[in-house]
């Protein structure tokens, strides 16, 4: 196994923040300083598109990612940013199918098309899946399964190692979160996602796909989720905008050997 695959993957999703370039530069500089000193963590910072060409990573411990990518390489698609444009900026990771984008009308079919184009551009898609409610009967499991199947539709078994799945239950995301997911719930969902992928491709061993958890992760629960959730890393919204909190999270992850 390559050394790289043993690192935790911590992805900062800045969403539509901050408002000024100056703040983006400050936040990135401070995050990069912490991240570049850590051996056991790969940090990915996903700022709004507008800051992408300003934020330069140095080395491979802290890289820049995007929050979306359109599936056509170029053309008449007002307001969109293509996977090829991102590739040409040396972007390594692209978040796709975030629930906030799905809420704006992005369909699973579009997510699937975006996954294919991001892979074509030699970047790693971070595919977000997650249910809006949990019911007693467990039908949310079927919902997650379908989201994964649709996102991976038409991909070969070989692609399983080139993608990342982020489990983000909608009820645990953002300011309106009703509660955090428990470590046990995260653990069970990680196993379930791995099973869905292995069934999809008829794999006999555990799929190489990295699984992240996202939804109200902060400096207080980073350690327990990484230790008990069976995940390969975290997708972090609000806490990644606070350089002190995020630095604490990165250092905590670094102190846990995989
Ligand atoms: P949160 O957001 O950490 O602010 O809950 C996570 C996400 O939406 O990616």
mmCIF file of C-alpha atoms and ligand atoms in Angstrom:
data_model
loop_
_atom_site.group_PDB
_atom_site.id
_atom_site.type_symbol
_atom_site.label_atom_id
_atom_site.label_comp_id
_atom_site.label_asym_id
_atom_site.label_seq_id
_atom_site.Cartn_x
_atom_site.Cartn_y
_atom_site.Cartn_z
ATOM 1 C CA UNK A 1 0.000 0.000 0.000
ATOM 2 C CA UNK A 2 1.271 3.484 -0.830
ATOM 3 C CA UNK A 3 2.196 5.692 2.113
ATOM 4 C CA UNK A 4 -0.199 8.414 0.928
ATOM 5 C CA UNK A 5 -3.293 6.270 1.440
ATOM 6 C CA UNK A 6 -2.638 6.126 5.178
ATOM 7 C CA UNK A 7 -3.167 9.829 5.664
ATOM 8 C CA UNK A 8 -6.378 11.282 6.998
ATOM 9 C CA UNK A 9 -8.189 13.399 4.422
ATOM 10 C CA UNK A 10 -9.594 16.625 5.892
ATOM 11 C CA UNK A 11 -11.590 18.721 3.464
ATOM 12 C CA UNK A 12 -12.537 22.324 4.245
ATOM 13 C CA UNK A 13 -15.725 23.392 2.485
ATOM 14 C CA UNK A 14 -15.799 27.184 2.729
ATOM 15 C CA UNK A 15 -19.132 27.348 0.850
ATOM 16 C CA UNK A 16 -19.911 31.003 -0.093
ATOM 17 C CA UNK A 17 -17.391 32.475 2.373
ATOM 18 C CA UNK A 18 -15.546 34.727 2.989
ATOM 19 C CA UNK A 19 -16.711 37.907 1.292
ATOM 20 C CA UNK A 20 -13.272 39.498 0.781
ATOM 21 C CA UNK A 21 -10.162 38.175 -0.931
ATOM 22 C CA UNK A 22 -8.058 39.528 1.908
ATOM 23 C CA UNK A 23 -9.852 37.294 4.415
ATOM 24 C CA UNK A 24 -9.585 34.303 2.062
ATOM 25 C CA UNK A 25 -5.834 34.844 1.782
ATOM 26 C CA UNK A 26 -5.431 35.142 5.553
ATOM 27 C CA UNK A 27 -7.474 32.033 6.253
ATOM 28 C CA UNK A 28 -5.669 30.024 3.594
ATOM 29 C CA UNK A 29 -2.211 31.165 4.708
ATOM 30 C CA UNK A 30 -2.864 30.206 8.287
ATOM 31 C CA UNK A 31 -4.446 26.849 7.364
ATOM 32 C CA UNK A 32 -1.582 26.076 5.008
ATOM 33 C CA UNK A 33 0.991 26.850 7.691
ATOM 34 C CA UNK A 34 -0.567 24.329 10.070
ATOM 35 C CA UNK A 35 -1.307 21.736 7.384
ATOM 36 C CA UNK A 36 2.147 21.802 5.820
ATOM 37 C CA UNK A 37 3.698 20.729 9.111
ATOM 38 C CA UNK A 38 1.551 17.581 9.445
ATOM 39 C CA UNK A 39 2.688 14.177 8.199
ATOM 40 C CA UNK A 40 -0.497 12.207 8.747
ATOM 41 C CA UNK A 41 -3.052 14.533 7.183
ATOM 42 C CA UNK A 42 -3.802 15.649 3.650
ATOM 43 C CA UNK A 43 -5.714 18.925 3.828
ATOM 44 C CA UNK A 44 -7.931 20.123 0.997
ATOM 45 C CA UNK A 45 -9.270 23.683 1.047
ATOM 46 C CA UNK A 46 -12.291 24.303 -1.181
ATOM 47 C CA UNK A 47 -12.910 28.057 -1.473
ATOM 48 C CA UNK A 48 -15.475 29.759 -3.719
ATOM 49 C CA UNK A 49 -14.438 29.654 -7.415
ATOM 50 C CA UNK A 50 -13.563 33.335 -7.408
ATOM 51 C CA UNK A 51 -10.583 32.772 -5.085
ATOM 52 C CA UNK A 52 -9.237 29.632 -6.741
ATOM 53 C CA UNK A 53 -6.511 31.267 -8.784
ATOM 54 C CA UNK A 54 -5.334 33.381 -5.830
ATOM 55 C CA UNK A 55 -4.807 30.581 -3.344
ATOM 56 C CA UNK A 56 -1.628 28.715 -4.155
ATOM 57 C CA UNK A 57 -0.683 25.506 -2.451
ATOM 58 C CA UNK A 58 2.945 24.788 -1.764
ATOM 59 C CA UNK A 59 3.690 21.074 -1.648
ATOM 60 C CA UNK A 60 1.200 18.260 -1.436
ATOM 61 C CA UNK A 61 0.113 18.371 2.210
ATOM 62 C CA UNK A 62 -2.336 21.238 1.695
ATOM 63 C CA UNK A 63 -4.029 21.450 -1.692
ATOM 64 C CA UNK A 64 -6.844 23.478 -3.196
ATOM 65 C CA UNK A 65 -10.139 21.944 -4.299
ATOM 66 C CA UNK A 66 -13.361 23.192 -5.909
ATOM 67 C CA UNK A 67 -16.968 23.049 -4.708
ATOM 68 C CA UNK A 68 -18.482 21.972 -8.028
ATOM 69 C CA UNK A 69 -17.606 21.452 -11.709
ATOM 70 C CA UNK A 70 -19.739 21.556 -14.822
ATOM 71 C CA UNK A 71 -19.530 18.467 -17.018
ATOM 72 C CA UNK A 72 -19.055 20.140 -20.401
ATOM 73 C CA UNK A 73 -15.469 21.256 -21.114
ATOM 74 C CA UNK A 74 -16.448 24.663 -22.583
ATOM 75 C CA UNK A 75 -19.307 26.444 -24.308
ATOM 76 C CA UNK A 76 -22.485 28.414 -23.745
ATOM 77 C CA UNK A 77 -23.212 27.645 -20.100
ATOM 78 C CA UNK A 78 -23.609 31.007 -18.394
ATOM 79 C CA UNK A 79 -22.351 31.078 -14.858
ATOM 80 C CA UNK A 80 -20.775 27.620 -14.935
ATOM 81 C CA UNK A 81 -17.162 26.583 -14.380
ATOM 82 C CA UNK A 82 -16.002 23.530 -16.314
ATOM 83 C CA UNK A 83 -14.002 20.547 -15.146
ATOM 84 C CA UNK A 84 -11.404 21.431 -17.796
ATOM 85 C CA UNK A 85 -10.995 24.959 -16.456
ATOM 86 C CA UNK A 86 -10.396 23.489 -12.994
ATOM 87 C CA UNK A 87 -7.970 20.925 -14.332
ATOM 88 C CA UNK A 88 -6.024 23.734 -15.977
ATOM 89 C CA UNK A 89 -5.743 25.461 -12.591
ATOM 90 C CA UNK A 90 -4.162 22.251 -11.203
ATOM 91 C CA UNK A 91 -7.113 21.583 -8.928
ATOM 92 C CA UNK A 92 -6.884 18.115 -7.337
ATOM 93 C CA UNK A 93 -10.272 17.562 -5.690
ATOM 94 C CA UNK A 94 -13.824 18.588 -6.569
ATOM 95 C CA UNK A 95 -16.813 18.356 -4.210
ATOM 96 C CA UNK A 96 -19.869 17.131 -6.155
ATOM 97 C CA UNK A 97 -23.527 16.702 -5.307
ATOM 98 C CA UNK A 98 -23.427 18.638 -2.041
ATOM 99 C CA UNK A 99 -26.924 18.735 -0.543
ATOM 100 C CA UNK A 100 -26.968 22.528 -0.859
ATOM 101 C CA UNK A 101 -26.467 22.189 -4.623
ATOM 102 C CA UNK A 102 -28.979 19.344 -4.874
ATOM 103 C CA UNK A 103 -31.469 21.634 -3.082
ATOM 104 C CA UNK A 104 -30.922 24.178 -5.882
ATOM 105 C CA UNK A 105 -32.017 21.633 -8.476
ATOM 106 C CA UNK A 106 -28.984 19.474 -9.190
ATOM 107 C CA UNK A 107 -30.206 16.004 -10.112
ATOM 108 C CA UNK A 108 -28.491 12.686 -9.447
ATOM 109 C CA UNK A 109 -28.050 12.313 -13.184
ATOM 110 C CA UNK A 110 -26.108 15.591 -13.287
ATOM 111 C CA UNK A 111 -23.996 14.456 -10.344
ATOM 112 C CA UNK A 112 -23.178 11.274 -12.281
ATOM 113 C CA UNK A 113 -22.165 13.266 -15.370
ATOM 114 C CA UNK A 114 -20.001 15.556 -13.239
ATOM 115 C CA UNK A 115 -18.276 12.601 -11.567
ATOM 116 C CA UNK A 116 -17.317 11.199 -14.991
ATOM 117 C CA UNK A 117 -15.969 14.516 -16.248
ATOM 118 C CA UNK A 118 -13.969 15.216 -13.089
ATOM 119 C CA UNK A 119 -12.353 11.782 -13.402
ATOM 120 C CA UNK A 120 -11.653 12.507 -17.070
ATOM 121 C CA UNK A 121 -9.835 15.635 -15.896
ATOM 122 C CA UNK A 122 -7.681 13.436 -13.600
ATOM 123 C CA UNK A 123 -9.135 15.045 -10.478
ATOM 124 C CA UNK A 124 -10.714 13.289 -7.501
ATOM 125 C CA UNK A 125 -14.475 13.727 -7.065
ATOM 126 C CA UNK A 126 -15.709 13.970 -3.473
ATOM 127 C CA UNK A 127 -19.276 12.765 -3.914
ATOM 128 C CA UNK A 128 -21.702 13.878 -1.197
ATOM 129 C CA UNK A 129 -24.581 11.631 -0.219
ATOM 130 C CA UNK A 130 -26.984 11.879 2.677
ATOM 131 C CA UNK A 131 -30.588 11.503 3.717
ATOM 132 C CA UNK A 132 -32.781 14.348 4.928
ATOM 133 C CA UNK A 133 -34.576 12.276 7.566
ATOM 134 C CA UNK A 134 -34.068 8.966 9.319
ATOM 135 C CA UNK A 135 -37.062 6.707 9.716
ATOM 136 C CA UNK A 136 -37.562 3.675 11.929
ATOM 137 C CA UNK A 137 -37.868 1.311 8.963
ATOM 138 C CA UNK A 138 -34.457 2.273 7.633
ATOM 139 C CA UNK A 139 -35.629 3.399 4.182
ATOM 140 C CA UNK A 140 -32.890 6.060 4.308
ATOM 141 C CA UNK A 141 -30.450 3.222 3.593
ATOM 142 C CA UNK A 142 -32.166 2.560 0.270
ATOM 143 C CA UNK A 143 -32.037 6.296 -0.463
ATOM 144 C CA UNK A 144 -28.260 6.408 0.120
ATOM 145 C CA UNK A 145 -27.776 3.268 -1.962
ATOM 146 C CA UNK A 146 -29.610 4.827 -4.918
ATOM 147 C CA UNK A 147 -27.643 8.085 -4.589
ATOM 148 C CA UNK A 148 -24.381 6.127 -4.768
ATOM 149 C CA UNK A 149 -25.530 3.933 -7.648
ATOM 150 C CA UNK A 150 -26.612 6.989 -9.641
ATOM 151 C CA UNK A 151 -23.397 8.889 -8.949
ATOM 152 C CA UNK A 152 -21.276 5.911 -10.009
ATOM 153 C CA UNK A 153 -23.421 4.852 -12.938
ATOM 154 C CA UNK A 154 -21.313 3.871 -15.936
ATOM 155 C CA UNK A 155 -18.026 3.914 -14.020
ATOM 156 C CA UNK A 156 -15.712 0.930 -14.105
ATOM 157 C CA UNK A 157 -14.683 -1.047 -11.032
ATOM 158 C CA UNK A 158 -11.251 0.479 -11.436
ATOM 159 C CA UNK A 159 -12.654 3.952 -10.675
ATOM 160 C CA UNK A 160 -13.626 2.903 -7.139
ATOM 161 C CA UNK A 161 -10.130 3.778 -5.930
ATOM 162 C CA UNK A 162 -10.213 7.218 -7.580
ATOM 163 C CA UNK A 163 -13.329 8.559 -5.889
ATOM 164 C CA UNK A 164 -14.196 9.705 -2.390
ATOM 165 C CA UNK A 165 -17.676 9.430 -0.872
ATOM 166 C CA UNK A 166 -18.693 11.924 1.809
ATOM 167 C CA UNK A 167 -21.604 10.888 3.983
ATOM 168 C CA UNK A 168 -23.386 14.050 5.047
ATOM 169 C CA UNK A 169 -26.816 13.541 6.602
ATOM 170 C CA UNK A 170 -28.790 16.715 5.943
ATOM 171 C CA UNK A 171 -30.108 16.834 9.507
ATOM 172 C CA UNK A 172 -26.546 17.188 10.809
ATOM 173 C CA UNK A 173 -25.348 19.930 8.431
ATOM 174 C CA UNK A 174 -24.993 23.629 9.088
ATOM 175 C CA UNK A 175 -26.651 26.035 11.501
ATOM 176 C CA UNK A 176 -30.017 24.313 11.210
ATOM 177 C CA UNK A 177 -28.641 20.903 12.266
ATOM 178 C CA UNK A 178 -30.947 19.156 14.713
ATOM 179 C CA UNK A 179 -28.101 17.042 16.107
ATOM 180 C CA UNK A 180 -24.752 15.541 15.224
ATOM 181 C CA UNK A 181 -24.533 12.004 13.904
ATOM 182 C CA UNK A 182 -23.204 9.644 16.557
ATOM 183 C CA UNK A 183 -19.947 7.782 16.061
ATOM 184 C CA UNK A 184 -21.953 4.543 15.916
ATOM 185 C CA UNK A 185 -24.237 5.909 13.183
ATOM 186 C CA UNK A 186 -21.184 7.040 11.217
ATOM 187 C CA UNK A 187 -19.506 3.642 11.680
ATOM 188 C CA UNK A 188 -22.608 1.788 10.470
ATOM 189 C CA UNK A 189 -23.032 4.063 7.471
ATOM 190 C CA UNK A 190 -19.372 3.669 6.483
ATOM 191 C CA UNK A 191 -19.798 -0.121 6.439
ATOM 192 C CA UNK A 192 -23.042 0.241 4.486
ATOM 193 C CA UNK A 193 -21.467 2.513 1.848
ATOM 194 C CA UNK A 194 -18.548 0.119 1.406
ATOM 195 C CA UNK A 195 -21.008 -2.747 0.959
ATOM 196 C CA UNK A 196 -23.019 -0.838 -1.643
ATOM 197 C CA UNK A 197 -19.838 -0.195 -3.653
ATOM 198 C CA UNK A 198 -18.569 -3.732 -3.312
ATOM 199 C CA UNK A 199 -21.975 -5.149 -4.392
ATOM 200 C CA UNK A 200 -22.103 -2.731 -7.324
ATOM 201 C CA UNK A 201 -18.819 -4.028 -8.682
ATOM 202 C CA UNK A 202 -18.995 -7.601 -7.415
ATOM 203 C CA UNK A 203 -15.844 -7.067 -5.351
ATOM 204 C CA UNK A 204 -14.618 -9.809 -3.063
ATOM 205 C CA UNK A 205 -12.582 -7.523 -0.825
ATOM 206 C CA UNK A 206 -13.295 -4.176 0.869
ATOM 207 C CA UNK A 207 -13.482 -1.414 -1.783
ATOM 208 C CA UNK A 208 -10.531 1.022 -1.828
ATOM 209 C CA UNK A 209 -12.910 4.017 -1.893
ATOM 210 C CA UNK A 210 -12.238 6.599 0.809
ATOM 211 C CA UNK A 211 -15.218 7.531 2.975
ATOM 212 C CA UNK A 212 -15.560 10.886 4.736
ATOM 213 C CA UNK A 213 -18.098 12.106 7.246
ATOM 214 C CA UNK A 214 -19.455 15.657 7.239
ATOM 215 C CA UNK A 215 -22.039 17.507 9.333
ATOM 216 C CA UNK A 216 -21.281 19.646 12.391
ATOM 217 C CA UNK A 217 -17.730 18.359 12.763
ATOM 218 C CA UNK A 218 -15.655 20.579 15.024
ATOM 219 C CA UNK A 219 -12.612 20.533 17.286
ATOM 220 C CA UNK A 220 -14.596 18.675 19.963
ATOM 221 C CA UNK A 221 -15.752 15.646 17.963
ATOM 222 C CA UNK A 222 -12.925 15.278 15.409
ATOM 223 C CA UNK A 223 -11.007 12.761 17.476
ATOM 224 C CA UNK A 224 -13.901 10.462 18.361
ATOM 225 C CA UNK A 225 -15.282 10.426 14.818
ATOM 226 C CA UNK A 226 -11.902 9.548 13.337
ATOM 227 C CA UNK A 227 -11.244 6.898 15.964
ATOM 228 C CA UNK A 228 -14.686 5.300 16.053
ATOM 229 C CA UNK A 229 -16.404 6.173 12.772
ATOM 230 C CA UNK A 230 -14.201 3.954 10.527
ATOM 231 C CA UNK A 231 -13.897 6.900 8.140
ATOM 232 C CA UNK A 232 -10.842 8.059 6.167
ATOM 233 C CA UNK A 233 -11.461 11.696 6.937
ATOM 234 C CA UNK A 234 -13.872 14.585 7.350
ATOM 235 C CA UNK A 235 -15.701 17.208 5.310
ATOM 236 C CA UNK A 236 -15.882 20.357 7.377
ATOM 237 C CA UNK A 237 -18.038 23.430 6.810
ATOM 238 C CA UNK A 238 -18.370 26.089 9.511
ATOM 239 C CA UNK A 239 -15.413 25.037 11.651
ATOM 240 C CA UNK A 240 -13.053 25.343 8.661
ATOM 241 C CA UNK A 241 -13.730 29.103 8.534
ATOM 242 C CA UNK A 242 -12.259 29.561 11.998
ATOM 243 C CA UNK A 243 -8.504 29.204 11.582
ATOM 244 C CA UNK A 244 -7.897 28.374 15.253
ATOM 245 C CA UNK A 245 -10.592 25.705 15.412
ATOM 246 C CA UNK A 246 -9.545 24.203 12.119
ATOM 247 C CA UNK A 247 -5.887 24.127 13.162
ATOM 248 C CA UNK A 248 -6.890 22.226 16.305
ATOM 249 C CA UNK A 249 -8.822 19.725 14.198
ATOM 250 C CA UNK A 250 -5.913 19.192 11.825
ATOM 251 C CA UNK A 251 -3.506 18.651 14.708
ATOM 252 C CA UNK A 252 -5.874 16.250 16.453
ATOM 253 C CA UNK A 253 -6.190 14.191 13.270
ATOM 254 C CA UNK A 254 -2.423 14.206 12.853
ATOM 255 C CA UNK A 255 -1.958 12.805 16.342
ATOM 256 C CA UNK A 256 -4.098 9.747 15.553
ATOM 257 C CA UNK A 257 -2.038 7.155 13.721
ATOM 258 C CA UNK A 258 -3.849 5.116 11.099
HETATM 259 P P1 LIG B 1 -21.000 22.008 8.622
HETATM 260 O O1 LIG B 1 -21.143 21.755 7.044
HETATM 261 O O2 LIG B 1 -19.664 21.438 9.040
HETATM 262 O O3 LIG B 1 -21.064 23.475 8.770
HETATM 263 O O4 LIG B 1 -22.137 21.301 9.280
HETATM 264 C C1 LIG B 1 -20.660 20.589 6.448
HETATM 265 C C2 LIG B 1 -20.959 20.596 4.961
HETATM 266 O O5 LIG B 1 -22.050 21.008 4.567
HETATM 267 O O6 LIG B 1 -20.127 20.197 4.125
#
